[in-house]
Amino acid sequence: MSILIDAGNTRIKLGWLAQDTVPGQPPCIEHIMACPHADLPEVFTGWLRTLPYTPERALGVSVTHHRINDYLSRTLDTHGCSLIWRKAAQQALGLTNGYLQTTQLGADRWAAQLGAWQRWRHLAQPLLLAGFGTATTLDTISPDGTFVGGLILPGTALMRHALAQGTELLPVASGEAQDYPQDTHNGIISGIYAAQCGALLRQWLLGLQRYGQPPHLVVTGGAWPALASEMETLLRTETTLLGKPSPELHYHEHLSLEGVAYLLQESSHA
Ligand SMILES: Nc1ncnc2c1ncn2[C@@H]1O[C@H](COP(=O)(O)OP(=O)(O)O)[C@@H](O)[C@H]1O
Ligand SMILES: CC(C)(COP(=O)(O)O)[C@@H](O)C(=O)NCCC(=O)O
């Protein structure tokens, strides 16, 4: 009877940890909901009313403004439910955080890594965790369970808006990815895809080189579904050009929430 929260820079993701979740098994998260910040007051109270039981406690990760965190804490408090925010730790659930300053790592990235590690550690392969949210993050976990580091770049929406805001002539573009775009809109969209795909491919190839085996590539984040088809085509094209096998993508929508659920299970059984 617990609430899980992943508060990102664009949307708040909420879920409910089912009563019958079996320790050691992937958590069964129900009533999942994602809502943009502006809709939160209306949506959150409505969502709380749909829950089958009164929540007793909540665990969350947040990388957004403290006003949102405070709102969530206060609202849950009025329902008699206490909310604890978790930060990145040096170690949890068999995963080691390689960041130089442990808590500088976004709590949402840490939670997603914990979710990925719990699900795929049995593969004994490097993991590349690609988060396509407000920002894009590309995090590598070694086969023995250390987060060795990761890239942060603007997400696709941020890239589109940054070009429009930072220049006189560029619009907020809509178009398609092309090899040799011949107009502004397609030029921008093609550049954005090239940047996202190029960064992803770079980290995958680095992982392959470093560990001598292809990283298991897990993709998450709200921006991914709109990108998926084009990114898959681009990845295939680029790896073919390089004479490499194309990485297989494993999409997992709510990996951060799942990581939070694992943390909650661990604290319940400690
Ligand atoms: N209904 C929606 N509202 C806002 N963003 C959405 C929506 N559906 C998809 N998106 C895309 O998902 C991204 C946010 O994904 P999400 O994983 O929730 O990010 P964050 O964790 O940074 O809040 C947005 O940048 C946007 O590209
Ligand atoms: C990198 C992020 C902005 C990603 O946030 P998101 O796109 O999920 O909203 C967030 O994880 C963050 O603020 N991290 C702190 C800095 C770091 O992880 O190094």
mmCIF file of C-alpha atoms and ligand atoms in Angstrom:
data_model
loop_
_atom_site.group_PDB
_atom_site.id
_atom_site.type_symbol
_atom_site.label_atom_id
_atom_site.label_comp_id
_atom_site.label_asym_id
_atom_site.label_seq_id
_atom_site.Cartn_x
_atom_site.Cartn_y
_atom_site.Cartn_z
ATOM 1 C CA MET A 1 0.000 0.000 0.000
ATOM 2 C CA SER A 2 2.634 2.421 -1.045
ATOM 3 C CA ILE A 3 2.945 5.220 -3.561
ATOM 4 C CA LEU A 4 5.950 5.540 -5.858
ATOM 5 C CA ILE A 5 6.970 8.909 -7.321
ATOM 6 C CA ASP A 6 9.410 9.954 -10.030
ATOM 7 C CA ALA A 7 9.325 13.751 -10.278
ATOM 8 C CA GLY A 8 11.074 14.806 -13.492
ATOM 9 C CA ASN A 9 11.628 18.191 -15.072
ATOM 10 C CA THR A 10 8.603 17.907 -17.359
ATOM 11 C CA ARG A 11 6.300 15.318 -15.818
ATOM 12 C CA ILE A 12 5.558 13.679 -12.489
ATOM 13 C CA LYS A 13 5.208 9.913 -12.722
ATOM 14 C CA LEU A 14 3.162 8.145 -10.062
ATOM 15 C CA GLY A 15 2.491 4.514 -9.362
ATOM 16 C CA TRP A 16 1.107 2.216 -6.753
ATOM 17 C CA LEU A 17 3.056 -0.759 -5.465
ATOM 18 C CA ALA A 18 0.671 -3.685 -5.527
ATOM 19 C CA GLN A 19 0.036 -5.495 -2.301
ATOM 20 C CA ASP A 20 0.816 -8.881 -3.759
ATOM 21 C CA THR A 21 4.284 -8.003 -5.033
ATOM 22 C CA VAL A 22 6.629 -10.911 -4.337
ATOM 23 C CA PRO A 23 10.025 -9.938 -2.866
ATOM 24 C CA GLY A 24 12.785 -10.748 -5.348
ATOM 25 C CA GLN A 25 10.386 -10.591 -8.311
ATOM 26 C CA PRO A 26 10.012 -7.510 -10.541
ATOM 27 C CA PRO A 27 7.652 -5.187 -8.733
ATOM 28 C CA CYS A 28 4.084 -5.052 -9.949
ATOM 29 C CA ILE A 29 3.315 -1.350 -10.287
ATOM 30 C CA GLU A 30 -0.286 -0.365 -10.872
ATOM 31 C CA HIS A 31 -2.286 2.802 -11.508
ATOM 32 C CA ILE A 32 0.677 4.375 -13.290
ATOM 33 C CA MET A 33 0.098 7.968 -14.247
ATOM 34 C CA ALA A 34 2.291 10.677 -15.770
ATOM 35 C CA CYS A 35 1.282 14.300 -15.656
ATOM 36 C CA PRO A 36 2.924 17.559 -16.711
ATOM 37 C CA HIS A 37 3.732 19.933 -13.849
ATOM 38 C CA ALA A 38 0.940 22.385 -14.692
ATOM 39 C CA ASP A 39 -1.746 19.694 -14.349
ATOM 40 C CA LEU A 40 -0.460 18.297 -11.077
ATOM 41 C CA PRO A 41 -2.897 19.849 -8.549
ATOM 42 C CA GLU A 42 -5.936 18.660 -10.465
ATOM 43 C CA VAL A 43 -4.576 15.307 -11.571
ATOM 44 C CA PHE A 44 -2.897 14.268 -8.326
ATOM 45 C CA THR A 45 -5.939 14.618 -6.091
ATOM 46 C CA GLY A 46 -8.071 12.867 -8.721
ATOM 47 C CA TRP A 47 -5.513 10.060 -8.946
ATOM 48 C CA LEU A 48 -5.458 9.638 -5.163
ATOM 49 C CA ARG A 49 -9.236 9.172 -5.230
ATOM 50 C CA THR A 50 -8.927 6.297 -7.740
ATOM 51 C CA LEU A 51 -6.651 4.242 -5.496
ATOM 52 C CA PRO A 52 -8.188 1.083 -4.074
ATOM 53 C CA TYR A 53 -6.686 1.556 -0.586
ATOM 54 C CA THR A 54 -5.626 4.462 1.562
ATOM 55 C CA PRO A 55 -1.888 4.914 1.021
ATOM 56 C CA GLU A 56 0.280 4.499 4.092
ATOM 57 C CA ARG A 57 3.616 5.667 2.777
ATOM 58 C CA ALA A 58 5.287 7.017 -0.289
ATOM 59 C CA LEU A 59 8.818 6.885 -1.630
ATOM 60 C CA GLY A 60 10.016 9.183 -4.357
ATOM 61 C CA VAL A 61 12.906 10.536 -6.379
ATOM 62 C CA SER A 62 12.899 14.087 -7.616
ATOM 63 C CA VAL A 63 15.058 16.244 -9.827
ATOM 64 C CA THR A 64 12.562 19.060 -10.059
ATOM 65 C CA HIS A 65 11.712 22.236 -8.145
ATOM 66 C CA HIS A 66 11.225 21.991 -4.382
ATOM 67 C CA ARG A 67 7.782 23.634 -4.778
ATOM 68 C CA ILE A 68 6.584 20.483 -6.548
ATOM 69 C CA ASN A 69 8.187 18.247 -3.932
ATOM 70 C CA ASP A 70 6.593 20.282 -1.139
ATOM 71 C CA TYR A 71 3.196 20.172 -2.816
ATOM 72 C CA LEU A 72 3.363 16.377 -3.097
ATOM 73 C CA SER A 73 4.512 16.002 0.533
ATOM 74 C CA ARG A 74 1.795 18.330 1.869
ATOM 75 C CA THR A 75 -0.971 16.703 -0.145
ATOM 76 C CA LEU A 76 0.014 13.211 0.909
ATOM 77 C CA ASP A 77 0.319 14.384 4.482
ATOM 78 C CA THR A 78 -3.331 15.440 4.463
ATOM 79 C CA HIS A 79 -4.120 11.816 3.536
ATOM 80 C CA GLY A 80 -2.052 10.541 6.468
ATOM 81 C CA CYS A 81 0.685 9.327 4.146
ATOM 82 C CA SER A 82 4.315 10.238 4.750
ATOM 83 C CA LEU A 83 6.574 10.818 1.771
ATOM 84 C CA ILE A 84 10.308 10.156 1.825
ATOM 85 C CA TRP A 85 12.559 11.450 -0.953
ATOM 86 C CA ARG A 86 15.568 9.307 -1.828
ATOM 87 C CA LYS A 87 18.797 10.671 -3.243
ATOM 88 C CA ALA A 88 21.496 8.782 -5.086
ATOM 89 C CA ALA A 89 23.531 6.634 -2.703
ATOM 90 C CA GLN A 90 27.061 5.286 -2.898
ATOM 91 C CA GLN A 91 25.657 1.784 -3.062
ATOM 92 C CA ALA A 92 22.259 0.102 -3.155
ATOM 93 C CA LEU A 93 20.835 -3.264 -4.180
ATOM 94 C CA GLY A 94 24.245 -4.488 -5.310
ATOM 95 C CA LEU A 95 24.915 -1.471 -7.540
ATOM 96 C CA THR A 96 27.822 0.917 -6.902
ATOM 97 C CA ASN A 97 27.591 4.579 -7.869
ATOM 98 C CA GLY A 98 30.825 5.706 -9.512
ATOM 99 C CA TYR A 99 30.038 9.446 -9.385
ATOM 100 C CA LEU A 100 32.775 11.544 -7.783
ATOM 101 C CA GLN A 101 30.158 13.238 -5.603
ATOM 102 C CA THR A 102 27.550 10.600 -4.895
ATOM 103 C CA THR A 103 24.451 12.775 -4.517
ATOM 104 C CA GLN A 104 25.259 14.956 -7.502
ATOM 105 C CA LEU A 105 23.897 12.127 -9.630
ATOM 106 C CA GLY A 106 20.217 12.769 -10.374
ATOM 107 C CA ALA A 107 18.049 10.641 -8.103
ATOM 108 C CA ASP A 108 15.918 9.678 -11.118
ATOM 109 C CA ARG A 109 18.975 8.386 -12.981
ATOM 110 C CA TRP A 110 20.048 6.410 -9.928
ATOM 111 C CA ALA A 111 16.570 4.909 -9.556
ATOM 112 C CA ALA A 112 16.466 3.951 -13.249
ATOM 113 C CA GLN A 113 19.890 2.362 -12.924
ATOM 114 C CA LEU A 114 18.733 0.372 -9.908
ATOM 115 C CA GLY A 115 15.686 -0.793 -11.852
ATOM 116 C CA ALA A 116 17.819 -1.815 -14.829
ATOM 117 C CA TRP A 117 20.426 -3.518 -12.660
ATOM 118 C CA GLN A 118 17.833 -5.571 -10.801
ATOM 119 C CA ARG A 119 16.160 -6.671 -14.023
ATOM 120 C CA TRP A 120 19.205 -7.433 -16.143
ATOM 121 C CA ARG A 121 22.132 -8.134 -13.822
ATOM 122 C CA HIS A 122 21.739 -11.857 -14.559
ATOM 123 C CA LEU A 123 22.923 -11.200 -18.139
ATOM 124 C CA ALA A 124 26.439 -10.435 -16.838
ATOM 125 C CA GLN A 125 26.702 -7.908 -19.689
ATOM 126 C CA PRO A 126 27.417 -4.194 -19.581
ATOM 127 C CA LEU A 127 24.183 -2.194 -19.494
ATOM 128 C CA LEU A 128 23.666 1.035 -21.395
ATOM 129 C CA LEU A 129 20.702 2.904 -19.998
ATOM 130 C CA ALA A 130 19.387 5.599 -22.337
ATOM 131 C CA GLY A 131 16.905 7.991 -20.725
ATOM 132 C CA PHE A 132 14.973 10.195 -23.142
ATOM 133 C CA GLY A 133 13.225 12.681 -20.862
ATOM 134 C CA THR A 134 13.597 16.454 -20.641
ATOM 135 C CA ALA A 135 17.301 15.766 -20.879
ATOM 136 C CA THR A 136 18.830 12.735 -22.539
ATOM 137 C CA THR A 137 21.100 10.664 -20.303
ATOM 138 C CA LEU A 138 23.299 7.770 -21.410
ATOM 139 C CA ASP A 139 24.514 5.793 -18.414
ATOM 140 C CA THR A 140 26.786 2.747 -18.460
ATOM 141 C CA ILE A 141 26.815 0.031 -15.808
ATOM 142 C CA SER A 142 29.663 -2.482 -15.826
ATOM 143 C CA PRO A 143 28.870 -6.212 -15.768
ATOM 144 C CA ASP A 144 29.986 -6.364 -12.119
ATOM 145 C CA GLY A 145 27.542 -3.655 -11.085
ATOM 146 C CA THR A 146 29.250 -0.259 -11.089
ATOM 147 C CA PHE A 147 27.739 2.809 -12.687
ATOM 148 C CA VAL A 148 30.904 3.985 -14.423
ATOM 149 C CA GLY A 149 29.570 7.291 -15.758
ATOM 150 C CA GLY A 150 27.171 8.842 -18.208
ATOM 151 C CA LEU A 151 26.476 11.631 -20.665
ATOM 152 C CA ILE A 152 23.890 14.371 -20.274
ATOM 153 C CA LEU A 153 22.607 16.241 -23.308
ATOM 154 C CA PRO A 154 19.530 18.326 -24.012
ATOM 155 C CA GLY A 155 16.483 16.236 -24.874
ATOM 156 C CA THR A 156 14.879 16.628 -28.272
ATOM 157 C CA ALA A 157 12.261 19.161 -27.146
ATOM 158 C CA LEU A 158 14.930 21.240 -25.402
ATOM 159 C CA MET A 159 17.098 21.171 -28.522
ATOM 160 C CA ARG A 160 14.223 22.405 -30.707
ATOM 161 C CA HIS A 161 13.320 25.202 -28.328
ATOM 162 C CA ALA A 162 16.902 26.223 -27.601
ATOM 163 C CA LEU A 163 17.546 26.808 -31.310
ATOM 164 C CA ALA A 164 14.386 28.899 -31.644
ATOM 165 C CA GLN A 165 15.115 30.927 -28.512
ATOM 166 C CA GLY A 166 18.813 31.437 -29.115
ATOM 167 C CA THR A 167 18.678 32.573 -32.740
ATOM 168 C CA GLU A 168 16.864 35.213 -34.754
ATOM 169 C CA LEU A 169 15.782 33.092 -37.691
ATOM 170 C CA LEU A 170 15.250 29.544 -36.518
ATOM 171 C CA PRO A 171 11.701 28.342 -35.787
ATOM 172 C CA VAL A 172 10.543 25.689 -33.336
ATOM 173 C CA ALA A 173 10.975 23.107 -36.039
ATOM 174 C CA SER A 174 8.846 20.211 -37.093
ATOM 175 C CA GLY A 175 10.023 17.951 -39.859
ATOM 176 C CA GLU A 176 11.757 14.681 -40.486
ATOM 177 C CA ALA A 177 15.270 13.291 -40.295
ATOM 178 C CA GLN A 178 17.025 13.232 -43.655
ATOM 179 C CA ASP A 179 20.605 12.606 -44.756
ATOM 180 C CA TYR A 180 20.901 15.869 -46.683
ATOM 181 C CA PRO A 181 18.061 18.160 -45.589
ATOM 182 C CA GLN A 182 17.438 21.108 -47.905
ATOM 183 C CA ASP A 183 15.194 23.279 -45.763
ATOM 184 C CA THR A 184 15.359 24.755 -42.279
ATOM 185 C CA HIS A 185 12.772 22.583 -40.522
ATOM 186 C CA ASN A 186 14.165 19.279 -41.760
ATOM 187 C CA GLY A 187 17.693 20.559 -41.198
ATOM 188 C CA ILE A 188 16.968 21.158 -37.517
ATOM 189 C CA ILE A 189 15.113 17.901 -36.951
ATOM 190 C CA SER A 190 17.831 15.970 -38.787
ATOM 191 C CA GLY A 191 20.500 17.643 -36.661
ATOM 192 C CA ILE A 192 18.651 16.773 -33.465
ATOM 193 C CA TYR A 193 18.258 13.132 -34.435
ATOM 194 C CA ALA A 194 21.897 12.964 -35.501
ATOM 195 C CA ALA A 195 22.993 14.349 -32.112
ATOM 196 C CA GLN A 196 20.777 11.984 -30.081
ATOM 197 C CA CYS A 197 21.583 8.946 -32.166
ATOM 198 C CA GLY A 198 25.279 9.765 -32.456
ATOM 199 C CA ALA A 199 25.652 10.110 -28.686
ATOM 200 C CA LEU A 200 23.790 6.858 -28.079
ATOM 201 C CA LEU A 201 25.859 4.993 -30.634
ATOM 202 C CA ARG A 202 29.092 6.419 -29.247
ATOM 203 C CA GLN A 203 28.370 5.166 -25.735
ATOM 204 C CA TRP A 204 27.298 1.772 -27.081
ATOM 205 C CA LEU A 205 30.505 1.427 -29.110
ATOM 206 C CA LEU A 206 32.621 2.574 -26.168
ATOM 207 C CA GLY A 207 30.941 -0.079 -24.023
ATOM 208 C CA LEU A 208 31.609 -2.721 -26.658
ATOM 209 C CA GLN A 209 35.266 -1.718 -26.784
ATOM 210 C CA ARG A 210 35.695 -1.478 -23.018
ATOM 211 C CA TYR A 211 33.976 -4.725 -22.042
ATOM 212 C CA GLY A 212 34.511 -6.796 -25.201
ATOM 213 C CA GLN A 213 30.801 -7.531 -25.429
ATOM 214 C CA PRO A 214 27.870 -5.438 -26.644
ATOM 215 C CA PRO A 215 26.087 -3.489 -23.918
ATOM 216 C CA HIS A 216 22.515 -4.515 -23.278
ATOM 217 C CA LEU A 217 20.719 -1.370 -24.405
ATOM 218 C CA VAL A 218 17.727 -0.284 -22.337
ATOM 219 C CA VAL A 219 15.699 2.737 -23.375
ATOM 220 C CA THR A 220 13.355 4.678 -21.136
ATOM 221 C CA GLY A 221 11.696 8.114 -20.871
ATOM 222 C CA GLY A 222 8.605 9.868 -22.158
ATOM 223 C CA ALA A 223 10.222 11.265 -25.290
ATOM 224 C CA TRP A 224 11.247 7.843 -26.611
ATOM 225 C CA PRO A 225 8.018 6.583 -28.268
ATOM 226 C CA ALA A 226 7.976 9.544 -30.665
ATOM 227 C CA LEU A 227 11.649 9.012 -31.515
ATOM 228 C CA ALA A 228 11.764 5.238 -31.650
ATOM 229 C CA SER A 229 11.165 4.474 -35.277
ATOM 230 C CA GLU A 230 13.531 7.118 -36.648
ATOM 231 C CA MET A 231 16.217 6.332 -34.083
ATOM 232 C CA GLU A 232 16.082 2.631 -34.872
ATOM 233 C CA THR A 233 16.485 3.367 -38.589
ATOM 234 C CA LEU A 234 19.381 5.734 -37.939
ATOM 235 C CA LEU A 235 21.117 3.277 -35.621
ATOM 236 C CA ARG A 236 20.833 0.518 -38.210
ATOM 237 C CA THR A 237 22.206 2.774 -40.944
ATOM 238 C CA GLU A 238 25.116 4.004 -38.851
ATOM 239 C CA THR A 239 26.156 0.605 -37.547
ATOM 240 C CA THR A 240 25.970 -0.806 -41.089
ATOM 241 C CA LEU A 241 28.256 1.992 -42.263
ATOM 242 C CA LEU A 242 30.680 1.026 -39.483
ATOM 243 C CA GLY A 243 30.404 -2.695 -40.255
ATOM 244 C CA LYS A 244 29.073 -3.392 -36.744
ATOM 245 C CA PRO A 245 26.005 -5.314 -35.587
ATOM 246 C CA SER A 246 23.066 -3.064 -34.805
ATOM 247 C CA PRO A 247 22.220 -2.772 -31.102
ATOM 248 C CA GLU A 248 18.969 -4.320 -30.019
ATOM 249 C CA LEU A 249 16.811 -1.853 -28.086
ATOM 250 C CA HIS A 250 14.799 -2.832 -25.037
ATOM 251 C CA TYR A 251 12.190 -0.221 -24.170
ATOM 252 C CA HIS A 252 11.055 -0.038 -20.582
ATOM 253 C CA GLU A 253 8.730 2.842 -19.883
ATOM 254 C CA HIS A 254 8.884 3.331 -16.148
ATOM 255 C CA LEU A 255 12.320 2.202 -15.063
ATOM 256 C CA SER A 256 12.808 4.942 -12.438
ATOM 257 C CA LEU A 257 9.505 4.042 -10.761
ATOM 258 C CA GLU A 258 10.603 0.428 -10.818
ATOM 259 C CA GLY A 259 13.894 1.361 -9.161
ATOM 260 C CA VAL A 260 11.961 3.210 -6.454
ATOM 261 C CA ALA A 261 9.795 0.122 -5.979
ATOM 262 C CA TYR A 262 12.871 -2.054 -5.479
ATOM 263 C CA LEU A 263 14.168 0.410 -2.887
ATOM 264 C CA LEU A 264 10.836 0.325 -1.097
ATOM 265 C CA GLN A 265 10.789 -3.469 -1.085
ATOM 266 C CA GLU A 266 14.310 -3.511 0.281
ATOM 267 C CA SER A 267 13.446 -1.082 3.090
ATOM 268 C CA SER A 268 10.338 -3.128 3.955
ATOM 269 C CA HIS A 269 12.345 -6.318 4.283
ATOM 270 C CA ALA A 270 15.448 -4.830 5.936
HETATM 271 N N1 LIG B 1 1.777 14.470 -22.504
HETATM 272 C C1 LIG B 1 3.047 14.880 -22.494
HETATM 273 N N2 LIG B 1 3.390 16.005 -21.850
HETATM 274 C C2 LIG B 1 4.651 16.419 -21.801
HETATM 275 N N3 LIG B 1 5.669 15.775 -22.401
HETATM 276 C C3 LIG B 1 5.403 14.654 -23.074
HETATM 277 C C4 LIG B 1 4.084 14.130 -23.142
HETATM 278 N N4 LIG B 1 4.139 12.984 -23.839
HETATM 279 C C5 LIG B 1 5.418 12.791 -24.192
HETATM 280 N N5 LIG B 1 6.174 13.807 -23.772
HETATM 281 C C6 LIG B 1 7.617 13.879 -24.037
HETATM 282 O O1 LIG B 1 8.231 13.284 -22.930
HETATM 283 C C7 LIG B 1 9.244 14.137 -22.387
HETATM 284 C C8 LIG B 1 9.199 14.027 -20.921
HETATM 285 O O2 LIG B 1 9.465 12.677 -20.584
HETATM 286 P P1 LIG B 1 9.664 12.250 -19.093
HETATM 287 O O3 LIG B 1 10.339 10.929 -19.127
HETATM 288 O O4 LIG B 1 8.410 12.365 -18.324
HETATM 289 O O5 LIG B 1 10.686 13.393 -18.659
HETATM 290 P P2 LIG B 1 11.073 13.993 -17.250
HETATM 291 O O6 LIG B 1 11.404 12.807 -16.382
HETATM 292 O O7 LIG B 1 12.267 14.827 -17.583
HETATM 293 O O8 LIG B 1 9.919 14.794 -16.741
HETATM 294 C C9 LIG B 1 8.934 15.540 -22.893
HETATM 295 O O9 LIG B 1 10.111 16.256 -23.092
HETATM 296 C C10 LIG B 1 8.220 15.265 -24.191
HETATM 297 O O10 LIG B 1 9.179 15.174 -25.229
HETATM 298 C C1 LIG B 2 20.103 14.892 -15.860
HETATM 299 C C2 LIG B 2 18.723 15.282 -15.365
HETATM 300 C C3 LIG B 2 18.463 16.748 -15.677
HETATM 301 C C4 LIG B 2 17.677 14.412 -16.098
HETATM 302 O O1 LIG B 2 16.403 14.824 -15.660
HETATM 303 P P1 LIG B 2 15.061 14.507 -16.469
HETATM 304 O O2 LIG B 2 15.332 14.703 -17.905
HETATM 305 O O3 LIG B 2 14.736 13.050 -16.172
HETATM 306 O O4 LIG B 2 14.020 15.402 -15.912
HETATM 307 C C5 LIG B 2 18.579 14.993 -13.836
HETATM 308 O O5 LIG B 2 18.858 13.656 -13.580
HETATM 309 C C6 LIG B 2 19.469 15.876 -13.017
HETATM 310 O O6 LIG B 2 19.158 17.010 -12.749
HETATM 311 N N1 LIG B 2 20.621 15.314 -12.573
HETATM 312 C C7 LIG B 2 21.555 15.997 -11.709
HETATM 313 C C8 LIG B 2 22.922 16.058 -12.334
HETATM 314 C C9 LIG B 2 23.512 14.698 -12.684
HETATM 315 O O7 LIG B 2 22.829 13.668 -12.747
HETATM 316 O O8 LIG B 2 24.753 14.675 -12.872
#
